XYZ file of C-alpha atoms in Angstrom:
782
model
C -6.026 29.652 -28.188
C -4.704 32.288 -25.878
C -1.120 31.251 -26.653
C -1.806 31.436 -30.368
C -3.283 34.902 -30.064
C -0.420 36.344 -28.068
C 2.342 34.823 -30.268
C 0.813 35.353 -33.702
C -1.497 38.362 -33.452
C 0.705 40.313 -31.084
C 4.134 39.538 -32.569
C 5.752 42.620 -34.008
C 8.819 41.219 -35.760
C 12.314 42.387 -35.137
C 11.925 45.209 -32.575
C 8.927 45.777 -30.256
C 7.763 49.412 -30.389
C 6.612 50.916 -27.130
C 3.138 51.989 -28.348
C 2.632 48.522 -29.870
C 3.563 47.016 -26.513
C 0.925 49.123 -24.765
C -1.727 48.028 -27.261
C -0.629 44.398 -26.901
C -0.901 44.484 -23.089
C -4.453 45.911 -23.138
C -5.818 43.776 -25.885
C -4.198 40.650 -24.471
C -6.177 41.071 -21.224
C -9.502 41.544 -23.084
C -8.816 38.659 -25.399
C -7.960 36.297 -22.549
C -11.182 37.203 -20.718
C -13.234 36.578 -23.851
C -11.461 33.282 -24.441
C -12.178 32.109 -20.822
C -15.848 32.972 -21.174
C -15.986 31.196 -24.529
C -14.645 27.916 -23.159
C -16.694 28.089 -19.944
C -19.887 28.411 -22.028
C -20.874 31.889 -20.738
C -20.048 33.620 -24.127
C -22.276 32.788 -27.095
C -20.439 31.593 -30.170
C -21.753 34.535 -32.266
C -20.211 36.929 -29.689
C -17.001 34.907 -29.812
C -16.924 35.266 -33.583
C -17.309 39.014 -33.144
C -14.404 39.164 -30.635
C -12.217 37.017 -32.897
C -12.921 39.194 -35.939
C -12.199 42.271 -33.869
C -8.881 40.740 -32.819
C -8.104 40.058 -36.451
C -8.946 43.595 -37.455
C -6.913 44.974 -34.607
C -4.010 42.664 -35.551
C -4.133 43.738 -39.197
C -4.348 47.393 -38.185
C -1.320 47.224 -35.946
C 0.517 45.032 -38.476
C -0.084 47.509 -41.275
C 0.298 50.619 -39.171
C 3.127 49.850 -36.807
C 4.509 46.294 -37.108
C 4.880 46.023 -40.833
C 6.274 49.459 -41.121
C 8.845 48.607 -38.512
C 9.769 45.171 -40.022
C 9.844 46.522 -43.508
C 11.983 49.464 -42.461
C 14.298 47.331 -40.318
C 14.430 44.509 -42.851
C 15.086 46.625 -45.856
C 18.532 45.900 -47.305
C 19.182 47.394 -50.738
C 22.237 47.033 -52.937
C 23.024 50.570 -54.065
C 26.138 49.887 -56.078
C 28.626 47.212 -56.953
C 32.004 48.508 -58.001
C 35.239 46.703 -59.132
C 38.492 48.451 -58.218
C 41.200 46.843 -60.385
C 44.901 46.849 -59.906
C 46.502 48.878 -57.058
C 43.794 50.730 -55.158
C 43.129 52.484 -51.856
C 42.034 49.242 -50.219
C 44.527 46.663 -51.418
C 47.357 45.886 -53.822
C 45.039 43.431 -55.622
C 41.666 43.835 -57.317
C 38.783 44.297 -54.872
C 35.034 44.613 -55.123
C 33.123 47.326 -53.211
C 29.482 46.661 -52.375
C 27.519 49.725 -51.213
C 24.374 48.884 -49.218
C 21.490 50.859 -47.804
C 20.429 48.991 -44.629
C 18.431 51.690 -42.819
C 18.014 51.099 -39.052
C 19.731 47.742 -39.306
C 23.026 49.604 -39.301
C 22.840 49.743 -35.453
C 20.975 46.469 -34.899
C 22.299 43.058 -33.816
C 21.461 39.667 -35.117
C 20.236 38.828 -31.638
C 17.381 41.252 -32.243
C 15.970 38.987 -34.920
C 13.201 36.542 -34.292
C 14.045 33.019 -33.199
C 12.896 31.674 -36.588
C 15.162 34.149 -38.384
C 18.179 33.413 -36.165
C 17.657 29.661 -36.759
C 17.548 30.199 -40.510
C 20.706 32.337 -40.410
C 22.644 29.806 -38.356
C 21.682 27.183 -40.935
C 22.785 29.334 -43.934
C 25.899 30.836 -42.377
C 27.126 28.527 -39.580
C 30.537 30.153 -39.318
C 29.235 33.678 -38.592
C 28.757 35.001 -35.057
C 25.063 35.145 -34.195
C 25.548 38.029 -31.738
C 27.320 40.322 -34.200
C 26.098 43.651 -35.427
C 24.154 43.354 -38.673
C 26.763 45.169 -40.882
C 29.560 42.939 -39.586
C 27.423 39.871 -39.986
C 26.568 40.807 -43.606
C 30.247 41.343 -44.381
C 31.310 37.969 -42.850
C 28.495 36.097 -44.550
C 29.403 37.579 -47.982
C 33.064 36.731 -47.542
C 32.178 33.192 -46.496
C 29.948 32.642 -49.551
C 32.499 34.198 -51.847
C 35.315 32.048 -50.502
C 33.229 28.944 -51.127
C 32.803 29.894 -54.774
C 36.492 30.726 -55.094
C 37.422 27.315 -53.738
C 35.035 25.737 -56.201
C 36.821 27.640 -58.962
C 40.141 26.328 -57.544
C 41.771 29.686 -56.774
C 44.667 29.273 -54.355
C 44.742 32.736 -52.789
C 41.977 33.779 -50.384
C 41.255 37.056 -48.645
C 41.151 36.694 -44.882
C 38.695 39.526 -44.139
C 36.023 41.802 -45.575
C 36.361 45.456 -44.551
C 33.528 47.804 -43.626
C 33.928 51.276 -45.130
C 31.964 54.207 -43.710
C 30.243 55.063 -40.447
C 28.281 52.041 -39.103
C 25.680 54.437 -37.633
C 24.730 55.611 -41.091
C 22.218 53.778 -43.265
C 24.722 53.527 -46.131
C 27.827 51.470 -45.792
C 30.282 49.727 -48.095
C 31.861 46.277 -47.834
C 35.188 45.757 -49.516
C 36.985 42.434 -50.150
C 39.554 40.970 -52.537
C 38.128 39.061 -55.449
C 39.524 36.620 -58.004
C 36.325 36.648 -60.083
C 34.200 39.822 -59.558
C 31.261 38.350 -61.472
C 30.953 35.410 -59.118
C 31.609 37.687 -56.076
C 28.652 39.766 -57.113
C 26.446 36.626 -57.417
C 27.482 35.500 -53.948
C 26.865 38.965 -52.420
C 23.408 39.298 -53.994
C 22.292 35.904 -52.650
C 23.562 36.735 -49.115
C 22.027 40.158 -48.985
C 18.637 38.858 -50.082
C 18.747 36.044 -47.525
C 19.634 38.301 -44.626
C 17.013 40.828 -45.723
C 14.369 38.094 -45.550
C 15.605 37.039 -42.149
C 15.383 40.619 -40.941
C 11.713 40.663 -41.913
C 11.121 37.530 -39.861
C 10.999 35.203 -42.831
C 12.795 31.907 -43.392
C 14.992 32.483 -46.463
C 16.999 29.277 -46.069
C 15.270 27.221 -48.820
C 15.590 29.994 -51.388
C 19.227 30.738 -50.431
C 20.067 27.009 -50.622
C 18.743 26.917 -54.181
C 20.622 30.034 -55.270
C 23.760 28.727 -53.563
C 23.646 25.490 -55.526
C 23.167 27.386 -58.785
C 26.199 29.581 -57.995
C 28.278 26.542 -57.111
C 27.386 24.931 -60.431
C 28.475 28.068 -62.280
C 31.684 28.185 -60.266
C 32.523 24.537 -61.041
C 32.047 25.176 -64.758
C 34.702 27.938 -64.414
C 37.052 25.721 -62.387
C 40.755 26.090 -63.079
C 43.064 23.177 -63.457
C 45.452 22.651 -60.560
C 48.430 23.704 -62.699
C 46.686 26.955 -63.807
C 45.726 27.738 -60.219
C 49.319 27.375 -59.071
C 50.538 29.606 -61.894
C 47.966 32.318 -61.089
C 49.046 32.316 -57.486
C 52.680 32.600 -58.542
C 51.914 35.504 -60.953
C 50.194 37.370 -58.066
C 53.119 36.798 -55.758
C 55.587 38.067 -58.358
C 53.358 41.022 -59.384
C 53.300 39.923 -63.019
C 50.239 41.319 -64.823
C 47.875 38.623 -66.051
C 44.343 38.138 -67.315
C 42.217 35.206 -68.439
C 41.679 34.814 -72.163
C 39.589 31.764 -71.373
C 39.481 29.186 -68.589
C 43.014 27.880 -68.057
C 44.328 30.229 -70.790
C 46.388 33.109 -69.428
C 47.832 36.212 -71.049
C 50.875 37.331 -68.961
C 52.623 40.622 -69.241
C 51.746 43.768 -71.195
C 52.266 45.055 -74.701
C 55.363 43.776 -76.402
C 56.232 41.770 -73.264
C 52.993 39.698 -73.261
C 53.151 35.915 -73.411
C 50.570 33.142 -73.179
C 50.160 29.994 -71.158
C 47.477 27.397 -71.595
C 47.821 25.743 -68.207
C 51.456 24.569 -68.556
C 51.639 24.692 -72.332
C 53.858 27.576 -73.288
C 52.820 29.979 -76.008
C 56.181 29.269 -77.659
C 55.369 25.560 -78.032
C 54.729 24.702 -81.649
C 51.529 23.026 -82.765
C 53.557 20.159 -84.241
C 55.292 19.460 -80.927
C 52.068 19.594 -78.944
C 50.424 17.239 -81.472
C 53.230 14.745 -81.159
C 52.904 14.762 -77.336
C 49.125 14.414 -77.504
C 49.250 11.563 -80.059
C 50.893 8.701 -78.191
C 51.612 6.834 -81.413
C 53.648 9.694 -82.899
C 55.488 10.319 -79.647
C 56.443 6.672 -79.285
C 57.558 6.525 -82.926
C 59.644 9.686 -82.735
C 61.393 8.605 -79.566
C 62.101 5.130 -80.979
C 63.593 6.684 -84.047
C 65.942 8.698 -81.827
C 67.143 5.532 -80.110
C 65.273 6.235 -76.836
C 63.881 3.090 -75.149
C 60.050 2.936 -75.371
C 57.542 0.081 -75.025
C 56.337 -1.776 -78.113
C 52.817 -0.827 -79.110
C 50.224 -1.714 -81.771
C 47.312 0.440 -82.988
C 44.008 -1.423 -83.203
C 40.430 -0.486 -84.078
C 38.418 -3.593 -83.092
C 38.274 -5.989 -80.188
C 39.597 -8.945 -82.186
C 42.559 -6.819 -83.280
C 43.141 -5.824 -79.663
C 43.168 -9.467 -78.497
C 45.505 -10.452 -81.311
C 47.863 -7.589 -80.472
C 47.920 -8.579 -76.791
C 48.927 -12.134 -77.722
C 51.684 -10.722 -79.931
C 53.087 -8.362 -77.293
C 53.160 -10.842 -74.411
C 51.209 -12.013 -71.375
C 50.569 -8.587 -69.802
C 49.600 -5.436 -71.747
C 48.311 -1.880 -71.396
C 45.298 -0.699 -73.387
C 44.816 3.041 -73.763
C 43.410 5.630 -76.251
C 45.814 6.929 -78.884
C 45.039 10.473 -77.695
C 44.303 11.517 -74.138
C 45.797 12.729 -70.860
C 45.555 12.374 -67.059
C 45.192 8.569 -67.442
C 41.655 8.727 -68.880
C 40.749 5.472 -70.609
C 43.969 3.732 -69.612
C 43.893 0.162 -68.345
C 47.121 -1.517 -67.224
C 48.420 -4.932 -66.356
C 45.799 -6.752 -68.435
C 45.772 -10.480 -68.955
C 43.317 -12.582 -70.887
C 40.848 -11.982 -73.660
C 38.017 -10.690 -71.472
C 40.175 -8.160 -69.733
C 41.534 -6.834 -73.052
C 38.080 -6.608 -74.586
C 36.669 -4.705 -71.601
C 39.656 -2.343 -71.589
C 39.181 -1.736 -75.340
C 35.597 -0.557 -74.704
C 36.826 1.826 -72.008
C 39.597 3.298 -74.215
C 37.318 3.462 -77.238
C 34.831 5.702 -75.363
C 37.437 8.456 -75.081
C 37.042 11.347 -77.483
C 38.201 10.729 -81.097
C 39.223 7.095 -80.421
C 37.261 6.057 -83.506
C 39.488 8.303 -85.593
C 42.869 7.633 -84.008
C 42.281 4.097 -82.718
C 43.273 2.367 -79.537
C 46.790 1.386 -78.460
C 47.744 -2.022 -77.072
C 51.101 -1.601 -75.438
C 53.666 -3.796 -73.765
C 53.360 -3.602 -69.944
C 56.607 -2.693 -68.239
C 56.798 -3.479 -64.531
C 58.841 -1.440 -62.096
C 58.938 1.819 -60.130
C 57.431 4.844 -61.910
C 58.926 8.328 -62.009
C 57.684 11.659 -63.283
C 60.325 14.133 -64.430
C 59.307 17.762 -65.116
C 61.388 19.771 -67.594
C 61.220 23.567 -67.994
C 63.209 25.344 -70.674
C 64.892 22.069 -71.614
C 66.253 21.624 -68.074
C 65.039 19.018 -65.559
C 63.811 20.991 -62.539
C 61.865 18.384 -60.484
C 61.256 14.664 -60.291
C 59.050 12.479 -58.141
C 58.605 8.783 -57.638
C 54.944 7.859 -58.154
C 53.925 5.296 -55.471
C 50.661 3.373 -55.829
C 48.019 4.177 -53.140
C 47.701 1.596 -50.435
C 45.774 0.844 -47.261
C 46.637 -1.153 -44.136
C 44.153 -3.593 -42.745
C 42.950 -3.488 -39.134
C 41.122 -6.782 -39.131
C 37.709 -5.155 -38.903
C 37.103 -2.744 -41.735
C 36.480 -3.795 -45.370
C 38.695 -2.586 -48.183
C 35.821 -0.214 -49.195
C 35.804 1.331 -45.681
C 39.591 1.639 -45.707
C 39.471 3.483 -49.029
C 36.910 5.826 -47.640
C 39.136 6.481 -44.628
C 42.061 7.001 -47.008
C 40.109 9.590 -49.017
C 39.385 11.523 -45.791
C 43.036 12.251 -45.306
C 43.594 16.077 -45.174
C 45.838 16.196 -48.202
C 43.525 14.155 -50.463
C 41.584 17.267 -51.403
C 41.991 17.040 -55.184
C 44.816 19.532 -55.086
C 47.652 17.983 -53.167
C 46.619 14.382 -53.746
C 43.804 12.938 -55.817
C 41.206 10.762 -54.115
C 41.172 7.044 -54.871
C 38.165 6.156 -56.996
C 36.530 2.711 -57.135
C 36.876 2.016 -60.867
C 37.429 -0.964 -63.135
C 41.229 -0.827 -62.824
C 41.052 -0.927 -59.034
C 38.488 -3.768 -59.028
C 40.549 -5.772 -61.519
C 43.711 -5.254 -59.421
C 41.973 -6.424 -56.281
C 40.551 -9.465 -58.153
C 44.034 -10.459 -59.292
C 45.004 -10.644 -55.620
C 41.756 -12.501 -54.743
C 40.071 -9.547 -53.031
C 36.810 -7.692 -53.408
C 35.820 -4.274 -51.944
C 34.011 -6.232 -49.188
C 37.101 -8.219 -48.217
C 38.520 -7.546 -44.746
C 42.392 -7.524 -44.682
C 44.022 -8.902 -41.668
C 45.413 -6.454 -39.103
C 48.702 -4.864 -40.166
C 48.491 -6.192 -43.738
C 49.412 -3.504 -46.334
C 47.319 -3.748 -49.525
C 48.259 -1.926 -52.752
C 45.118 -0.630 -54.472
C 46.400 -0.044 -58.004
C 49.093 -1.566 -60.241
C 50.544 1.913 -60.980
C 51.218 5.121 -59.127
C 49.445 7.410 -61.567
C 49.099 10.677 -59.646
C 45.698 11.600 -61.139
C 44.363 8.210 -59.837
C 45.475 8.653 -56.263
C 49.242 7.952 -56.539
C 51.591 9.344 -53.897
C 54.469 11.632 -55.048
C 57.855 11.377 -53.324
C 60.382 14.000 -54.364
C 63.658 12.452 -55.779
C 65.045 15.485 -57.643
C 68.260 15.650 -55.669
C 69.083 12.018 -56.366
C 68.551 11.980 -60.184
C 71.659 10.571 -61.848
C 73.302 12.973 -64.321
C 72.838 10.461 -67.168
C 69.096 10.273 -66.402
C 68.839 14.008 -66.281
C 70.566 14.304 -69.640
C 68.223 11.622 -71.039
C 65.170 13.658 -69.998
C 66.543 16.851 -71.525
C 67.291 14.976 -74.731
C 63.728 13.528 -74.826
C 62.147 17.001 -74.775
C 64.544 18.175 -77.455
C 63.362 15.289 -79.655
C 59.719 16.192 -79.118
C 60.296 19.966 -79.189
C 58.649 20.906 -75.884
C 60.031 23.599 -73.637
C 57.764 22.480 -70.725
C 57.083 18.784 -70.454
C 56.410 15.884 -68.077
C 58.196 12.587 -68.751
C 56.892 9.295 -67.401
C 59.712 6.820 -66.809
C 59.877 3.276 -65.510
C 63.268 2.200 -64.162
C 64.581 0.347 -61.066
C 66.357 3.317 -59.570
C 66.521 6.893 -60.856
C 69.647 7.460 -58.799
C 71.529 5.024 -61.036
C 72.313 5.545 -64.682
C 69.780 4.213 -67.175
C 72.755 2.855 -69.128
C 73.401 0.539 -66.179
C 69.931 -0.450 -64.968
C 67.831 0.218 -68.018
C 64.819 2.514 -68.510
C 61.609 2.743 -70.469
C 59.951 6.020 -71.468
C 56.189 5.489 -71.236
C 55.056 8.860 -72.600
C 55.772 12.590 -72.758
C 53.129 15.086 -71.666
C 52.932 18.601 -73.195
C 50.684 19.847 -70.448
C 52.179 18.377 -67.263
C 50.772 18.806 -63.853
C 53.039 20.755 -61.523
C 51.038 21.096 -58.323
C 52.177 17.739 -56.831
C 55.741 19.018 -56.736
C 54.569 21.484 -54.077
C 53.205 18.807 -51.726
C 55.220 15.559 -51.983
C 54.606 13.120 -49.156
C 58.364 12.982 -48.610
C 61.410 14.910 -49.910
C 61.642 18.612 -50.781
C 58.852 20.889 -52.010
C 59.627 22.477 -55.360
C 57.618 25.342 -56.838
C 57.772 24.657 -60.566
C 55.402 27.600 -61.278
C 58.127 29.960 -60.040
C 60.602 28.366 -62.387
C 58.193 28.662 -65.390
C 57.584 32.361 -64.676
C 61.251 33.050 -63.963
C 62.130 31.661 -67.420
C 59.538 33.944 -68.970
C 60.271 37.170 -67.068
C 63.083 38.605 -65.048
C 60.774 40.106 -62.430
C 57.744 42.454 -62.815
C 59.762 45.110 -64.688
C 60.409 42.829 -67.609
C 56.707 41.955 -67.899
C 55.371 45.536 -67.910
C 55.557 48.255 -70.488
C 56.712 51.778 -69.572
C 53.587 53.274 -67.970
C 53.337 56.875 -66.826
C 50.420 58.364 -64.913
C 49.154 61.951 -65.267
C 46.868 62.900 -62.378
C 44.978 66.080 -61.633
C 41.850 68.107 -62.353
C 43.291 70.594 -64.783
C 45.292 70.149 -68.003
C 45.832 66.373 -67.526
C 44.890 65.704 -71.177
C 47.268 68.350 -72.384
C 50.207 66.984 -70.372
C 49.421 63.361 -71.364
C 49.221 64.336 -75.024
C 52.582 66.154 -74.838
C 54.208 63.040 -73.234
C 52.548 60.818 -75.894
C 53.852 62.925 -78.765
C 57.296 63.092 -77.214
C 57.620 59.288 -76.948
C 56.271 58.851 -80.478
C 58.847 61.299 -81.819
C 61.490 59.116 -80.247
C 60.223 56.123 -82.267
C 58.042 54.427 -79.649
C 54.629 52.829 -80.048
C 52.533 54.583 -77.407
C 49.048 54.124 -75.996
C 47.195 57.128 -74.638
C 44.117 57.036 -72.412
C 42.424 60.230 -71.209
C 38.996 61.866 -71.058
C 39.286 62.529 -74.771
C 39.472 58.789 -75.587
C 41.914 55.928 -76.229
C 44.639 56.116 -78.887
C 47.592 54.134 -80.092
C 50.021 56.316 -81.965
C 47.210 58.928 -82.422
C 44.876 56.314 -83.990
C 41.543 56.191 -82.065
C 40.691 52.863 -80.482
C 37.203 51.516 -79.974
C 36.873 49.220 -76.902
C 33.270 49.714 -75.996
C 31.598 51.611 -73.167
C 34.452 51.873 -70.687
C 38.082 51.715 -71.693
C 40.742 50.679 -69.200
C 44.534 50.764 -69.432
C 44.662 46.979 -69.636
C 42.726 47.096 -72.957
C 45.388 49.300 -74.532
C 48.154 47.121 -73.012
C 46.913 44.113 -75.010
C 48.466 45.569 -78.202
C 51.372 43.213 -78.887
C 53.665 46.010 -80.162
C 52.933 48.589 -77.442
C 56.048 49.968 -75.701
C 54.650 52.729 -73.499
C 51.286 53.743 -72.013
C 50.268 57.220 -70.875
C 47.217 57.280 -68.565
C 45.550 60.542 -67.536
C 42.922 60.505 -64.803
C 41.480 62.657 -62.035
C 41.924 61.842 -58.328
C 38.279 61.043 -58.074
C 38.433 58.419 -60.783
C 41.494 56.677 -59.372
C 39.936 56.682 -55.935
C 36.730 55.149 -57.194
C 38.130 52.700 -59.768
C 41.678 51.979 -58.745
C 44.861 52.465 -60.629
C 43.924 49.641 -63.051
C 47.647 48.872 -63.086
C 50.116 47.226 -60.797
C 52.724 49.994 -61.013
C 53.917 52.910 -63.137
C 57.378 54.332 -63.905
C 56.663 57.971 -63.075
C 53.824 60.326 -62.134
C 53.076 63.794 -63.469
C 50.834 65.833 -61.182
C 48.892 68.696 -62.621
C 46.698 71.198 -60.806
C 44.097 69.712 -58.427
C 41.026 71.695 -57.330
C 40.667 72.474 -53.673
C 37.543 70.253 -53.454
C 39.658 67.220 -54.317
C 42.713 68.202 -52.262
C 41.949 65.773 -49.424
C 41.228 63.010 -51.923
C 44.559 63.630 -53.578
C 46.388 63.504 -50.265
C 44.834 60.149 -49.279
C 45.300 58.754 -52.815
C 48.963 59.735 -52.833
C 49.689 58.172 -49.478
C 47.752 54.915 -50.098
C 48.230 54.324 -53.798
C 50.644 56.566 -55.716
C 53.620 56.270 -53.374
C 53.252 52.480 -53.442
C 52.609 52.249 -57.220
C 55.103 54.719 -58.510
C 58.535 53.218 -59.023
C 60.260 56.491 -59.928
C 59.859 60.285 -59.776
C 56.920 62.591 -59.149
C 56.872 65.602 -61.446
C 54.992 68.510 -59.797
C 54.493 72.153 -60.563
C 56.266 74.186 -57.893
C 53.258 76.372 -57.126
C 50.781 73.453 -56.923
C 49.892 73.604 -53.257
C 47.773 70.470 -52.961
C 50.162 68.236 -54.917
C 53.161 69.279 -52.929
C 51.311 68.915 -49.702
C 50.305 65.369 -50.616
C 53.977 64.585 -51.290
C 55.295 66.186 -48.147
C 56.402 62.901 -46.633
C 58.176 61.801 -49.802
C 62.010 62.089 -49.984
C 62.931 65.097 -52.073
C 65.253 62.896 -54.137
C 62.120 61.481 -55.813
C 60.665 64.871 -56.609
C 61.060 67.071 -59.733
C 59.644 70.564 -59.294
C 58.587 72.392 -62.436
C 58.836 76.165 -62.620
C 58.203 78.434 -65.645
C 59.988 81.293 -63.905
C 63.455 82.094 -65.190
C 64.837 82.636 -61.701
C 65.318 79.883 -59.095
C 63.774 81.206 -55.913
C 64.533 80.283 -52.301
C 62.065 77.379 -52.272
C 63.599 75.827 -55.360
C 67.136 76.323 -54.062
C 66.140 74.564 -50.822
C 64.751 71.711 -52.890
C 67.955 71.440 -54.913
C 70.084 71.534 -51.759
C 68.008 68.581 -50.385
C 68.872 66.416 -53.388
C 65.797 67.103 -55.555
C 65.611 68.096 -59.209
C 64.197 71.271 -60.738
C 62.853 71.760 -64.232
C 63.011 75.471 -65.113
C 62.519 77.793 -68.111
C 65.612 79.860 -68.994
C 66.154 82.668 -71.465
C 69.397 82.771 -73.367
C 71.561 85.864 -73.444
C 72.548 85.401 -77.087
C 69.035 85.847 -78.445
C 68.487 82.226 -79.353
C 65.285 82.123 -77.237
C 64.041 80.136 -74.305
C 65.107 76.653 -73.272
C 63.912 74.051 -70.765
C 66.677 73.003 -68.341
C 66.721 70.162 -65.836
C 69.084 71.006 -63.054
C 70.349 69.342 -59.902
C 72.474 70.562 -57.030
C 75.625 69.846 -59.048
C 74.507 71.587 -62.221
C 72.535 71.222 -65.440
C 71.579 67.680 -66.419
C 69.778 68.303 -69.716
C 68.506 71.239 -71.761
C 66.590 71.785 -74.964
C 65.017 74.764 -76.741
C 61.317 75.583 -76.507
C 59.722 75.419 -79.933
C 57.134 77.989 -81.055
C 57.534 79.918 -77.811
C 55.657 82.949 -79.159
C 52.583 80.839 -79.924
C 52.541 78.861 -76.724
C 50.419 79.507 -73.686
C 51.772 78.801 -70.179
C 49.818 75.455 -69.780
C 51.278 74.255 -73.098
C 54.774 75.268 -72.032
C 54.364 73.360 -68.774
C 53.099 70.335 -70.647
C 56.208 70.389 -72.811
C 58.327 70.649 -69.651
C 56.633 67.544 -68.143
C 57.164 65.687 -71.416
C 60.831 66.609 -71.486
C 61.260 65.321 -67.862
C 59.589 62.009 -68.790
C 61.882 61.635 -71.817
C 64.940 62.248 -69.643
C 63.811 59.725 -67.059
C 63.125 57.113 -69.707
C 66.614 57.380 -71.047
C 68.236 57.640 -67.641
C 66.513 54.563 -66.210
C 66.411 52.518 -69.443
C 62.618 52.145 -69.706
C 62.857 50.889 -73.245
C 66.003 48.822 -72.953
C 65.590 45.162 -73.826
C 65.557 42.979 -70.750
C 67.861 39.940 -70.778
C 66.219 36.567 -70.066
C 66.342 35.238 -66.564
C 69.566 33.294 -66.211
C 68.623 30.749 -63.589
C 66.117 27.887 -63.643
C 66.533 26.774 -60.071
C 63.239 26.135 -58.317
C 62.374 27.325 -54.868
C 62.726 24.501 -52.388
C 61.362 23.908 -48.939
C 61.736 20.932 -46.707
C 58.565 18.891 -46.353
C 57.941 17.746 -42.836
């Protein structure tokens, strides 16, 4: 009883306050004396009830007055704000999320200060996080761990290594920043983690509730899972800085404006519906190839089991039964013999979607090595030999145990290699060789598990691209021309792909319009080939050919005026221009309605857009990111002194990385010029409305910079804007309506003229030639 009283009544949660300790020491002594008298019989039970009730009242009083206030204050973790910074930003070159928390006194606390129950719960929920860390660092690591788990479930290939803490750890408010592939799921992960750690800080066990929330988040993530091919393409787009966004799961929009293109996994947006339909319908594909004189297996379409059995007898002893439409080997049964096997395979194929409408195919089985050739832009870029999965007996383990060991291999993670499933095809193949899953192969005996090397069923790819015979390469390129697919996977059966099909023979099993490409990255032997790089290289000649001409106008004063002047200037030159500023969003002066918050990406979705002018304050870019990967030039207008420091940091951390060209700055703009002090003068255009070039401007010209100045003619023709360099005048044009213009309007016109000159000089609107090479990146596989 004494132990219960001291541990339950006197426990004060996370941190023991000194005055609570003093109360605990005095009351513990009185309570222990009363307990001793109670059990010795010298204290009447009525008196004991009075002491116990007093203890309870004292406990509740301390709990409500001291302990609860402490635990609630220490355990209070509140999400203040969740912000997405898209595009290039002050934290990263990729999109990040910024979670602002109010954690009170926990900002200077350690996890080791928590109760034993809370620490046990935390170690169960977040086993990879250090249990002796400071609470802010622990929260950041736990959030990153939970977010990475969801990103893996969604099959994203790129992962952020760390989560950064922003702000003073001694303050109650701090921010956690980390890269995110799906901000919505990142927010769900962070909310669950913060709530769980808050409960632990209050001395509660939040593990059951967190486990339930975690499972719900994982289910949501799996519903959003990308195909392996899409995941590889997304990673390649990030590496190459090609703008992209998801239209739907596995459906990508790449590029901006008039340069945008689409990919549905590996189906190109240029692929016609007719070609995709032929590849999907195995009957049509077989017929079209046969009509072109390409060797294909004989096949018969059936709709009932008796028809399937009759077709199998007609085609030969061994057949393949598969749905007329399908992919990834779903519903396919191979190497079938006998009526029962054909009837069972018919049921499997018939269960595949739309089999009632399109029927089931009974096809001649062709024995021999299998190869997968991948074609991009009508050129063969990679080929693998598909080897069936196999195990080797040890004389002790059953075939089932050996398969389980096989699936535990590091590369059988569903990405590099598919796990081997125990299905009807595998059981039938074992039965043909007089085995069952419980059979124990003798030591050293290799056992093939499937009759084919289908990669989606656990087959093993071995790269053979370098050894493909020229005739076989030409055959593959001819096949995709017949079907009409720019990206395709061709399944071949032939004795040796290094020898001409004219010599050894060949059978084309099928052509896939949506081929997998991930296995070319991780063959078990041969050379690794990144087909995603080839696909993107045939779509874009680098980031510049995927982006429209974007210019940024930044400042606190007259940004809208300068942006409008640039917009009108590009329109006058025949361009379709998007404008985004505080006034709204426009495309060629037509207002655009995008909802509550408009971003540059929304305007860039217009398929005819050629240029984008984005005006924003330093504060907005600091808080929300550039929302773009890069821009062609930056116009800097006047910035207030309050935002001078923000502008300096923003310029150093974002603008100098994101701007591919010049900075156009007013010569008297102190803060803008200070923020660009480390920039080479060759990338700086100073704007001056004074007719004379002063010492500062002459020094700038002598250093290789450019100056945009206002000059008055001596012949009475009026003022003109002149862009000059050290060697002389580069361009000049008259100022229209000079008498009605105010100085800000004149400067806006000068910025617009500079942008027009740069666009012509650097060829912003020139058509980009297609990428000439289709050679994939290669790396030796060890």
